[in-house]
Short mmCIF file of N, CA, C and O in Angstrom, two decimals:
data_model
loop_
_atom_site.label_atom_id
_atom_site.label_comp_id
_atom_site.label_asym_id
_atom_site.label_seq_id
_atom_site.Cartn_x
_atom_site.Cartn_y
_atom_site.Cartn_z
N UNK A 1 90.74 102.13 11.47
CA UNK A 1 89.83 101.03 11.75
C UNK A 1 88.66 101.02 10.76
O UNK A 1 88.52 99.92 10.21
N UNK A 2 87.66 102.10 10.35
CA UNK A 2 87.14 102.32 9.84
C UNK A 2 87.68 101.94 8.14
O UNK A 2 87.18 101.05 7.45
N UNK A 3 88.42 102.55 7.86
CA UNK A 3 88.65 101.77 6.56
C UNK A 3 89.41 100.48 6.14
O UNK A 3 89.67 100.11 5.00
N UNK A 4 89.80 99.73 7.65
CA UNK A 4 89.89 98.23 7.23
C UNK A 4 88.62 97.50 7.25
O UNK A 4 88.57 96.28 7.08
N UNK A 5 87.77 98.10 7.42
CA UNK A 5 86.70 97.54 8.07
C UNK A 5 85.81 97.71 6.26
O UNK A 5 85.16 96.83 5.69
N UNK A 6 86.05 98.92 5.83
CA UNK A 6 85.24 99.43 4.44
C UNK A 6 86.16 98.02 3.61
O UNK A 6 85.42 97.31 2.92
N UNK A 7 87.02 97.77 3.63
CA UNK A 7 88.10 96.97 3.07
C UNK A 7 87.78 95.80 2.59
O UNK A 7 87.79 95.30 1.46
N UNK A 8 87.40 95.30 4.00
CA UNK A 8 86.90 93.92 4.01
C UNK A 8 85.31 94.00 3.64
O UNK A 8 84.85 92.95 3.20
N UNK A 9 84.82 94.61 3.71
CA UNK A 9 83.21 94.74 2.84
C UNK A 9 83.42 94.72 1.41
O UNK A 9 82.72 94.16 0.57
N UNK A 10 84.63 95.51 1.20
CA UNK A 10 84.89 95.28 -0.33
C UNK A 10 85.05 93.81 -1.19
O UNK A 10 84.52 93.41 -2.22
N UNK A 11 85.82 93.34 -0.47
CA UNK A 11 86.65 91.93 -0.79
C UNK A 11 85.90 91.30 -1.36
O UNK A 11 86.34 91.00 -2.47
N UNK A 12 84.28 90.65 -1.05
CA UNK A 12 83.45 90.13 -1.95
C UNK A 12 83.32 90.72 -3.26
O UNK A 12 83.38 89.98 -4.25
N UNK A 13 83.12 92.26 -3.42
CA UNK A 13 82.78 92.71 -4.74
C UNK A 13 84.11 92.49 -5.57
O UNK A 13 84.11 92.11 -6.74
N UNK A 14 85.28 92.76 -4.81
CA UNK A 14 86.79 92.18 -6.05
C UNK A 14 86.39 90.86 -6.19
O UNK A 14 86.25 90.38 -7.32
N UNK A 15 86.15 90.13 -5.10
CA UNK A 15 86.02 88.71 -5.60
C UNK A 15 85.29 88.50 -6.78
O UNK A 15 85.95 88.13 -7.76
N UNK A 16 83.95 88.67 -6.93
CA UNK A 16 82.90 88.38 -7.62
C UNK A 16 83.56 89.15 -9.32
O UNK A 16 83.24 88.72 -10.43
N UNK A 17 84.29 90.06 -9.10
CA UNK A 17 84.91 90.56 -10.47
C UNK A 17 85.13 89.58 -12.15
O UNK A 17 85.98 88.82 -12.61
N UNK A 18 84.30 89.95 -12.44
CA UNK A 18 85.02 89.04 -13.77
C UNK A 18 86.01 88.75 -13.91
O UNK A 18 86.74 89.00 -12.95
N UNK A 19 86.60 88.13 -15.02
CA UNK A 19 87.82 87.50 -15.42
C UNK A 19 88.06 87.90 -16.56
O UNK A 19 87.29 87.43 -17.40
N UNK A 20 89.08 88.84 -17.07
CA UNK A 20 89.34 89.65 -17.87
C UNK A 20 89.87 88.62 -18.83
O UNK A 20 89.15 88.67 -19.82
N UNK A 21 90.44 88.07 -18.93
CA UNK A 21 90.95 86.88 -20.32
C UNK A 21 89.99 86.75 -21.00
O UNK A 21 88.86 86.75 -20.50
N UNK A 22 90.22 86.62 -22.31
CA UNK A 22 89.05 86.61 -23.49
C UNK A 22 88.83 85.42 -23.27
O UNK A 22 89.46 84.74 -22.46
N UNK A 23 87.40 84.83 -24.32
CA UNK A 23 86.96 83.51 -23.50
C UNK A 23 87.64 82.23 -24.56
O UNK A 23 87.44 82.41 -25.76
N UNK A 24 88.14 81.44 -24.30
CA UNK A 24 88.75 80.13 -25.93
C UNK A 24 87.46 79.23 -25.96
O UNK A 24 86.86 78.65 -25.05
N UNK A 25 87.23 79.30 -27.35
CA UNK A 25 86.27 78.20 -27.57
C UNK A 25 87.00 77.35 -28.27
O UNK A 25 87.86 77.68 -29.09
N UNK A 26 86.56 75.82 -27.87
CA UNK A 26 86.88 74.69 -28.36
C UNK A 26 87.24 74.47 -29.50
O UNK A 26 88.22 73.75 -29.66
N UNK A 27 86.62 74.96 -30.49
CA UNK A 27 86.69 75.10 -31.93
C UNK A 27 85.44 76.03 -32.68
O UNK A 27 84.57 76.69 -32.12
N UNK A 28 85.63 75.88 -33.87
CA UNK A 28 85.19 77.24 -35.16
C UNK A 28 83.54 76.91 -34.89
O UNK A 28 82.87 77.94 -34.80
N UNK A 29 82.93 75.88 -34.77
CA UNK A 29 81.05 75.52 -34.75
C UNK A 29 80.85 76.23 -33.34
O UNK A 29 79.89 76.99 -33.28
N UNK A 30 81.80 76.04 -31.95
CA UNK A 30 81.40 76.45 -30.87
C UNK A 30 81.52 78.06 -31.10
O UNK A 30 80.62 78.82 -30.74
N UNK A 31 82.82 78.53 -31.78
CA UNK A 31 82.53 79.76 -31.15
C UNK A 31 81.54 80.79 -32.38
O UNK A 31 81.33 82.01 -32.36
N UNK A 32 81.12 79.85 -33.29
CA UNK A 32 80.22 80.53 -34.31
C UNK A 32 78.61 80.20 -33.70
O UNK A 32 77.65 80.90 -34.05
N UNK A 33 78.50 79.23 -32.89
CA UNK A 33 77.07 79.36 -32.13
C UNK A 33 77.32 80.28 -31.04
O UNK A 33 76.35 80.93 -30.66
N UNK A 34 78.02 80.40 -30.69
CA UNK A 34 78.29 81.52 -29.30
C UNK A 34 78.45 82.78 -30.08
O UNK A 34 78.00 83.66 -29.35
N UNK A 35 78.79 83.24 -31.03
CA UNK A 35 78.44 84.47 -31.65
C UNK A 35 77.31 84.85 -32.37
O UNK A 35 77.18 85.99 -32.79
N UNK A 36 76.38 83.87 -32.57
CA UNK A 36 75.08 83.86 -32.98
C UNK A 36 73.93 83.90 -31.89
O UNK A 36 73.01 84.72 -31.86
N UNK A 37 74.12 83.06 -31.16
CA UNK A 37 73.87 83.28 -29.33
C UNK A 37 73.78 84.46 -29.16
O UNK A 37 72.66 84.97 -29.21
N UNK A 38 74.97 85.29 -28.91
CA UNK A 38 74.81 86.55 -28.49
C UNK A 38 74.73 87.44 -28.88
O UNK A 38 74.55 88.38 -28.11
N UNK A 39 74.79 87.61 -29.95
CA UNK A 39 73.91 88.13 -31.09
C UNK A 39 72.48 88.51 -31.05
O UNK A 39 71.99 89.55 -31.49
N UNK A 40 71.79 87.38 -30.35
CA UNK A 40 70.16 87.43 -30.22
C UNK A 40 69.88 87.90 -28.85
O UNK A 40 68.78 88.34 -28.50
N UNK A 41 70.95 87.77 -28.07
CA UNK A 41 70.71 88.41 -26.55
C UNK A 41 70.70 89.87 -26.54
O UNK A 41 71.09 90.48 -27.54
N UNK A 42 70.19 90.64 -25.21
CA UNK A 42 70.75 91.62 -25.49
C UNK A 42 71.01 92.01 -24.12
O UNK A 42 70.31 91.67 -23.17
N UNK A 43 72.15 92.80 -24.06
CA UNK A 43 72.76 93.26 -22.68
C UNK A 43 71.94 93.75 -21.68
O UNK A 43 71.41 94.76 -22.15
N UNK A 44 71.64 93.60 -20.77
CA UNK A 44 70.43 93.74 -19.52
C UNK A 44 70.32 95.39 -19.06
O UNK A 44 69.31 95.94 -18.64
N UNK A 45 71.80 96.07 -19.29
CA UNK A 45 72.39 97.32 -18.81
C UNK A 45 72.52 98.53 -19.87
O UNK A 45 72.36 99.74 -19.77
N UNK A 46 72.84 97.77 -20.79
CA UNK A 46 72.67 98.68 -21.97
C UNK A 46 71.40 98.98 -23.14
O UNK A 46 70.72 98.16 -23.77
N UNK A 47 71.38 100.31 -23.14
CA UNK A 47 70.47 100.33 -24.04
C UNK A 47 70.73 99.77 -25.64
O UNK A 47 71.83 100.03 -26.12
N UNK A 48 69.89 99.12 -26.36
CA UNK A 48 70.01 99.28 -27.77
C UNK A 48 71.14 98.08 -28.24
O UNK A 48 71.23 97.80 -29.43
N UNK A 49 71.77 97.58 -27.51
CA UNK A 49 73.12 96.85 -27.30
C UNK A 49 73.40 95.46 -27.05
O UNK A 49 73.40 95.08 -25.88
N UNK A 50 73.71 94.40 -28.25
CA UNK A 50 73.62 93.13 -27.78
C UNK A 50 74.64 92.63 -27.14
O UNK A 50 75.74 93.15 -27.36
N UNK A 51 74.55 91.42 -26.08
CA UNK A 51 75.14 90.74 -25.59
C UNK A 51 76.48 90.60 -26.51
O UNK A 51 77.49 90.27 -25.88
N UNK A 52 76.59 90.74 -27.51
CA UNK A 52 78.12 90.60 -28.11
C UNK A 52 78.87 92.03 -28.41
O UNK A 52 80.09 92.14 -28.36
N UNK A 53 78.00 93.09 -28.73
CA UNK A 53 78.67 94.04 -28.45
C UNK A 53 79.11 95.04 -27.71
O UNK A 53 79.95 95.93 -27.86
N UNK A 54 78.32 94.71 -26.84
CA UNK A 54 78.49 95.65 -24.93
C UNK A 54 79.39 94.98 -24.65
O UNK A 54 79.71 93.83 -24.93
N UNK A 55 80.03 96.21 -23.71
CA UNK A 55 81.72 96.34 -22.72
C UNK A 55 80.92 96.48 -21.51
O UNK A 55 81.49 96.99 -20.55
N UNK A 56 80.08 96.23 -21.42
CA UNK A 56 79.71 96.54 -19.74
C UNK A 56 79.85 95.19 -19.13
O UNK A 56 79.64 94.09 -19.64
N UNK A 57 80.31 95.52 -17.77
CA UNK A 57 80.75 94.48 -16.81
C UNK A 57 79.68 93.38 -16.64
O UNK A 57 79.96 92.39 -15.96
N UNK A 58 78.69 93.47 -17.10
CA UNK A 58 77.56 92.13 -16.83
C UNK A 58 77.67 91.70 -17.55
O UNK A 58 78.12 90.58 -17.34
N UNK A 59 77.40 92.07 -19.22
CA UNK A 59 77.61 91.67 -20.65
C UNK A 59 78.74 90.79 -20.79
O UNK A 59 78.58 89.82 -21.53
N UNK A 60 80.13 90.98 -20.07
CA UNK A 60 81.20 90.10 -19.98
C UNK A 60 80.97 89.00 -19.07
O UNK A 60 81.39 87.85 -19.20
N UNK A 61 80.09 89.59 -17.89
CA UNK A 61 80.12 88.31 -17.18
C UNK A 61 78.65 86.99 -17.79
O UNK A 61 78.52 85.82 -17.42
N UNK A 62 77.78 87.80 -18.79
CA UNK A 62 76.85 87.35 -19.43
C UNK A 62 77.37 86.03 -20.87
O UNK A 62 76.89 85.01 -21.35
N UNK A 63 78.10 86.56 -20.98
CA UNK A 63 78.78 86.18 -21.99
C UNK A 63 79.65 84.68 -21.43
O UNK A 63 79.63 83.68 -22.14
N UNK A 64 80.34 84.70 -20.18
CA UNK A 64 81.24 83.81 -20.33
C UNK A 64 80.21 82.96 -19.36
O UNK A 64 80.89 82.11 -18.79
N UNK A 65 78.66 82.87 -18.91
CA UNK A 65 77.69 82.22 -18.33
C UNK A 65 77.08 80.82 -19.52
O UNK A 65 76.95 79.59 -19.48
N UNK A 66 76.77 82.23 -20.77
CA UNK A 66 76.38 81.94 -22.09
C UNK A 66 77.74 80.53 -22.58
O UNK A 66 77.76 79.34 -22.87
N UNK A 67 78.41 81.35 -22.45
CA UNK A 67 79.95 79.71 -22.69
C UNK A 67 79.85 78.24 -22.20
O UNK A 67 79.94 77.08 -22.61
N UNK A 68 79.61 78.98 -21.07
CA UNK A 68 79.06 77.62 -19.82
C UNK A 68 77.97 76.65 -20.02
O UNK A 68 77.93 75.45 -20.26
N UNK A 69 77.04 77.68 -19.83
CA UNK A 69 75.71 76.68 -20.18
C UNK A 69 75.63 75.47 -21.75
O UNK A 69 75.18 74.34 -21.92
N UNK A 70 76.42 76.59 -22.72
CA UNK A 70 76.89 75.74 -23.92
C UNK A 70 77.61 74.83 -23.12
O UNK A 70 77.02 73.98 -22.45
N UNK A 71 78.48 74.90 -23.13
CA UNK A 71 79.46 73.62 -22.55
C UNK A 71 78.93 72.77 -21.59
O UNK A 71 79.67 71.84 -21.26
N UNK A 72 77.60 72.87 -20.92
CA UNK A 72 76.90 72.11 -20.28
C UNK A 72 76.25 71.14 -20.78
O UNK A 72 76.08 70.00 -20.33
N UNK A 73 75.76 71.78 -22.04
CA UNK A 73 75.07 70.83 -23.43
C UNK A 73 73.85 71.04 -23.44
O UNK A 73 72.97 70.21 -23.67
N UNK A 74 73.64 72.64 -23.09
CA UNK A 74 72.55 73.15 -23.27
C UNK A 74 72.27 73.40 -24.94
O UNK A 74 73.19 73.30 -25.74
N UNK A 75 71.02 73.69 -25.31
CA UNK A 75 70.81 73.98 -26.55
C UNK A 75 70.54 75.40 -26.63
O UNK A 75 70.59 75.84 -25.48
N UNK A 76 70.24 76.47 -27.61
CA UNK A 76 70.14 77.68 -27.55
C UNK A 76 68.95 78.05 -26.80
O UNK A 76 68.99 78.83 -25.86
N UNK A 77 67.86 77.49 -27.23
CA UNK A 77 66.75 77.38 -26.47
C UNK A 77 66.44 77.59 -25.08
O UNK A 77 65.63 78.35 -24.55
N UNK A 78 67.15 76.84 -24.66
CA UNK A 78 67.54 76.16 -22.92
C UNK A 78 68.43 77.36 -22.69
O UNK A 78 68.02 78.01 -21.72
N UNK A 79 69.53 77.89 -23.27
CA UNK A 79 70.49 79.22 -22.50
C UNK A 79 69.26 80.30 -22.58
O UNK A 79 68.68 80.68 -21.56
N UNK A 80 68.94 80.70 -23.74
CA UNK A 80 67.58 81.80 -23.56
C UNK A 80 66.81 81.81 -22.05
O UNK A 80 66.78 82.55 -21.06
N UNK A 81 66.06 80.20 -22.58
CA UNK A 81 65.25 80.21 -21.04
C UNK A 81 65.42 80.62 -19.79
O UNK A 81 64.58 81.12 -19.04
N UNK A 82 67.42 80.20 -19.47
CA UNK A 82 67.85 80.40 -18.67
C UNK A 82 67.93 81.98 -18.26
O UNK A 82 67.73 82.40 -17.12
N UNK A 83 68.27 82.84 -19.47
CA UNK A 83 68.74 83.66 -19.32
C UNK A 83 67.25 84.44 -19.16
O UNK A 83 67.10 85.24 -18.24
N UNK A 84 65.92 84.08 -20.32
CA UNK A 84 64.73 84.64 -19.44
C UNK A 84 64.11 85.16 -17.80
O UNK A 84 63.64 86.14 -17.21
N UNK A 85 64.51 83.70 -17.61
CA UNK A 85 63.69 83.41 -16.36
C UNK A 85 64.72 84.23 -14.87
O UNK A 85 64.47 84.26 -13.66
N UNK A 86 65.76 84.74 -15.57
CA UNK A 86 66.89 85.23 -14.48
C UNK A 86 66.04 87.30 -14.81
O UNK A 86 65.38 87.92 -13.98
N UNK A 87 66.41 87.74 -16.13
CA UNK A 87 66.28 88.64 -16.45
C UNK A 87 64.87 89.24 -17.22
O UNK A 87 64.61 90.37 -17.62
N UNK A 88 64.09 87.97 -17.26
CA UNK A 88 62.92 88.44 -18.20
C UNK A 88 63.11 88.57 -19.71
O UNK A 88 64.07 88.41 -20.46
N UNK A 89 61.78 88.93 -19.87
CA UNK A 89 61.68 88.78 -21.90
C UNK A 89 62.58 89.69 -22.31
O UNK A 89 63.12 89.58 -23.41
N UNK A 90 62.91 91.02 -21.21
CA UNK A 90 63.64 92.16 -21.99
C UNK A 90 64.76 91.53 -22.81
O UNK A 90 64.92 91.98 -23.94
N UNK A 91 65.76 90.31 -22.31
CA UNK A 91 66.81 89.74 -22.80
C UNK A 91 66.57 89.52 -23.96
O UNK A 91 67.50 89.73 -24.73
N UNK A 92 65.71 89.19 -24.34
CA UNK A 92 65.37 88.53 -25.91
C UNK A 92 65.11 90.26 -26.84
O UNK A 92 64.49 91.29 -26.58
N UNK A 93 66.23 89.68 -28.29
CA UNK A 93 65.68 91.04 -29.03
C UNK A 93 64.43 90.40 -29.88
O UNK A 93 63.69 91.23 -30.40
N UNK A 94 64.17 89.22 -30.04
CA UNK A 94 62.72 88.94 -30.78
C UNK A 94 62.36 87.72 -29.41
O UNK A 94 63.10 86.74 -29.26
N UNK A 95 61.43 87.91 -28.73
CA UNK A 95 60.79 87.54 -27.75
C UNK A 95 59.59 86.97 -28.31
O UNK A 95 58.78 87.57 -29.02
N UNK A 96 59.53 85.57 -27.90
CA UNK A 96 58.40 84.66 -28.21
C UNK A 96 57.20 85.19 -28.27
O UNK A 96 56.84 85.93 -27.35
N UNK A 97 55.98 84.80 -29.85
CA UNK A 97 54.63 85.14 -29.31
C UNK A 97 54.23 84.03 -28.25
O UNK A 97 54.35 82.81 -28.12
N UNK A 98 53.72 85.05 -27.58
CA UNK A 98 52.82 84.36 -26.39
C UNK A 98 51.59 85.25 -25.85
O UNK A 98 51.31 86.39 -26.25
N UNK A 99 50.97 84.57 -24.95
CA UNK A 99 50.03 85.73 -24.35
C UNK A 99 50.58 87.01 -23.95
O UNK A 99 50.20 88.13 -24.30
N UNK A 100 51.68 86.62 -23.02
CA UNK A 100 52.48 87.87 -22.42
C UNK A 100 52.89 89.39 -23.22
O UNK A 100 52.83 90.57 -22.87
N UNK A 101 53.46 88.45 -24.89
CA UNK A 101 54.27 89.46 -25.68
C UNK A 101 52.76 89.88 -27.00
O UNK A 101 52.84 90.55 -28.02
N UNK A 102 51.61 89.23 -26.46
CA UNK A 102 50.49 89.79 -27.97
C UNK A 102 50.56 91.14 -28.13
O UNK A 102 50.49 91.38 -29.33
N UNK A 103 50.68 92.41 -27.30
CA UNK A 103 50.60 93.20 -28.00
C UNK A 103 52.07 93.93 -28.06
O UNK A 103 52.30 95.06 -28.50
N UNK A 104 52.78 93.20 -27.63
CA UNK A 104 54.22 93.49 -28.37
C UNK A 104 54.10 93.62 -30.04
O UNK A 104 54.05 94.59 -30.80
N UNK A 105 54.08 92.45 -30.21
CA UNK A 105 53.07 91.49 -31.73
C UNK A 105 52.41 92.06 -32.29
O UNK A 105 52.77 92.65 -33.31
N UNK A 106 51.36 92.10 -31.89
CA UNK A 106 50.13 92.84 -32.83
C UNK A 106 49.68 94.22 -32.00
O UNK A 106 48.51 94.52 -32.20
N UNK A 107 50.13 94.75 -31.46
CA UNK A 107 49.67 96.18 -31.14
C UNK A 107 49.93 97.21 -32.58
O UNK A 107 48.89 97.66 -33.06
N UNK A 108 50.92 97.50 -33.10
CA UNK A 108 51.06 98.16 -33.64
C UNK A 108 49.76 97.70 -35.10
O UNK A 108 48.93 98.52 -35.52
N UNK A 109 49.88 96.36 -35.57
CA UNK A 109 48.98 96.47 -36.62
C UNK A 109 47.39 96.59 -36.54
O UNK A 109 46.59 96.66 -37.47
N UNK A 110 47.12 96.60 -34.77
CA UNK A 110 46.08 97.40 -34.38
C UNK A 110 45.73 98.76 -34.45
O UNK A 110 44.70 99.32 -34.81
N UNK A 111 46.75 99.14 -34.04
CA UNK A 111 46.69 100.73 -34.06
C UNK A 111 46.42 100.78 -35.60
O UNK A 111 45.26 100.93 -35.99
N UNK A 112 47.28 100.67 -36.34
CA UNK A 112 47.36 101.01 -37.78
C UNK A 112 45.58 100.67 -38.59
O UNK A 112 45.27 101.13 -39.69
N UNK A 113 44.71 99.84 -37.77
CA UNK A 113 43.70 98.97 -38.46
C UNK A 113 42.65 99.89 -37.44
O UNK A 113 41.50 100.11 -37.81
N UNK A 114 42.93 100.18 -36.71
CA UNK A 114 42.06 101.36 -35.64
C UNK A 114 42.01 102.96 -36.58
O UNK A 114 41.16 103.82 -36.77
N UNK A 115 43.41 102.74 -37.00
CA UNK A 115 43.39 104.90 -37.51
C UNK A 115 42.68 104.82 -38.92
O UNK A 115 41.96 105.69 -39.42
N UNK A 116 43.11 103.36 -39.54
CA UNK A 116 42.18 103.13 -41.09
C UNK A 116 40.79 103.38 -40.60
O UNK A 116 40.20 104.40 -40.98
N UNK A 117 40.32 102.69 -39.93
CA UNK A 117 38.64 102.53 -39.46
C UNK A 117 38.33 104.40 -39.67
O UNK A 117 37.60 104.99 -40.46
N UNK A 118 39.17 104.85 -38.68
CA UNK A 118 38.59 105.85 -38.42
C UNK A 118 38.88 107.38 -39.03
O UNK A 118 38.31 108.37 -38.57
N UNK A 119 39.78 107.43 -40.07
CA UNK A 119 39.83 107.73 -41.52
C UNK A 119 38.91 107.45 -42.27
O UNK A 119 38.19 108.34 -42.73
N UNK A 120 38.78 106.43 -42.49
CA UNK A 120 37.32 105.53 -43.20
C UNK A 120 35.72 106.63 -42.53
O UNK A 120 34.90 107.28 -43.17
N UNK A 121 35.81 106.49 -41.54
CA UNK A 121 34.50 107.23 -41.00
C UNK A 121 34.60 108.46 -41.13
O UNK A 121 33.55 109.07 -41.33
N UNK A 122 35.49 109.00 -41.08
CA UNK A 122 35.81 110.87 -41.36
C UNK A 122 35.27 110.74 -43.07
O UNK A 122 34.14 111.12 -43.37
N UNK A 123 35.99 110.30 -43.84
CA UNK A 123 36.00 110.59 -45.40
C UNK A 123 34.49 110.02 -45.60
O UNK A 123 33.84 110.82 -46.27
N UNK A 124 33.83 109.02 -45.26
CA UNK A 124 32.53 108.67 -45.45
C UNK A 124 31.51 110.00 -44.80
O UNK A 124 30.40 110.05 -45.34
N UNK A 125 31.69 110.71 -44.08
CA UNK A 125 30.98 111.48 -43.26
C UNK A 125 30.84 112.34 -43.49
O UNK A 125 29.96 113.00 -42.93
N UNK A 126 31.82 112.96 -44.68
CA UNK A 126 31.87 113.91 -45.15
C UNK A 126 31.92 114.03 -46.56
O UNK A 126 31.89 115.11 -47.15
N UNK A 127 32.04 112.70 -47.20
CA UNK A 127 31.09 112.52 -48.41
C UNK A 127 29.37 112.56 -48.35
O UNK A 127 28.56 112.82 -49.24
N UNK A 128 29.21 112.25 -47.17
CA UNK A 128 27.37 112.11 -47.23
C UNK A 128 26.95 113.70 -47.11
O UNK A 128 25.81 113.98 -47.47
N UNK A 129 27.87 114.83 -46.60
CA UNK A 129 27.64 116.26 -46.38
C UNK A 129 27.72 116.60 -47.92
O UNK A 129 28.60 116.13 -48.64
N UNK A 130 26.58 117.59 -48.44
CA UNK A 130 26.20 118.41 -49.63
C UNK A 130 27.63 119.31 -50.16
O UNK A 130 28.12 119.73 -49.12
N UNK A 131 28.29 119.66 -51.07
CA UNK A 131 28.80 119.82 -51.41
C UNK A 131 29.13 121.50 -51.10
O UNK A 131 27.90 121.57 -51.01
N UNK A 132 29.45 122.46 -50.93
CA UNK A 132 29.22 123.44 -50.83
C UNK A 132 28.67 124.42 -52.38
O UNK A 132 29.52 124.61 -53.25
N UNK A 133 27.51 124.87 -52.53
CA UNK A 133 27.53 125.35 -53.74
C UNK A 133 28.35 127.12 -53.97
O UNK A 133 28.51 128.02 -53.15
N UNK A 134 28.61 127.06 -55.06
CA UNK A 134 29.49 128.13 -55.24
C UNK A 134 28.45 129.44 -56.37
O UNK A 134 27.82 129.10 -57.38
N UNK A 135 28.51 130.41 -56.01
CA UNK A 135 28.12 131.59 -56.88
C UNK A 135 28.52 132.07 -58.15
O UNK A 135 28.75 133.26 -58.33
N UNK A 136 28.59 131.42 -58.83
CA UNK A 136 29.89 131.58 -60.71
C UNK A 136 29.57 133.19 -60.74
O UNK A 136 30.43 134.07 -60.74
N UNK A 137 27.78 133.45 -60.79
CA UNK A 137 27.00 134.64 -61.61
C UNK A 137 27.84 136.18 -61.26
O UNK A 137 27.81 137.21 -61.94
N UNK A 138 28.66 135.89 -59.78
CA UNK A 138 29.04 136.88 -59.20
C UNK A 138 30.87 137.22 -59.55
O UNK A 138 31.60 138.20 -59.37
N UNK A 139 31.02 136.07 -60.02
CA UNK A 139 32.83 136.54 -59.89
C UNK A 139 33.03 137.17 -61.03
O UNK A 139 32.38 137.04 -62.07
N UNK A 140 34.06 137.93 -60.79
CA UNK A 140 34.20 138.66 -62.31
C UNK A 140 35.50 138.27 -63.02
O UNK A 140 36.51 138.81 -62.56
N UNK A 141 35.61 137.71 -63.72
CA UNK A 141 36.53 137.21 -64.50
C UNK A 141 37.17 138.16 -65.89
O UNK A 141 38.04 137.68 -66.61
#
């Protein structure tokens, strides 16, 4: 009883299973924007890993969403958004400047303009210190 019961709890998750058939695009412009598409995505699950080259089970089901929305007559723009507003900026491998992403943006050439400054104040600070004088009369050469 118990495991007809685990059975049928299952049945939604087979359902919901992807669809293992590779995906057909219409022709050579569709499936060269859909490889450029996902290209710029990147897999939600995987580290380091874009939407076109992850095997993970979302990435496939990401991918044939990405098909869809094209075929809806979405523009790249509009699938991003979509795919933003589901998963966040992480999706994007270059993520819009905005307020949100500024120090995505410019943090680093802060830092870098922060350690100059303060390099700058070490070497000045210790140019204004006297030189150490040295004893010649004593060394023996």
């Amino acid at each position: 009883m118990l495991a007809l019961l685990l059975a049928l709890c299952a049945l939604p998750a087979f359902a919901q299973a992807s669809d293992p058939t590779p995906l057909q695009f219409n022709d050579a412009t569709e499936e060269a924007r859909f490889h450029k598409l996902t290209a710029e995505l990147r897999c939600v699950m995987c580290q380091n890993q874009s939407l076109a080259d992850s095997n993970a089970q979302i990435a496939h089901d990401l991918r044939r969403e990405v098909l869809d929305l094209m075929r809806q007559g979405k523009d790249d723009a509009q699938v991003k958004q979509f795919l933003v507003e589901r998963y966040g900026e992480f999706v994007l491998y270059k993520p819009e400047v905005a307020p949100g992403t500024y120090i995505l943006w410019f943090g680093p050439l802060l830092l870098l303009l922060a350690g100059g400054v303060w390099v700058g104040r070490i070497v000045a600070k210790r140019a204004k210190q006297p030189a150490p004088t040295t004893d010649d009369d004593n060394q023996e050469w």
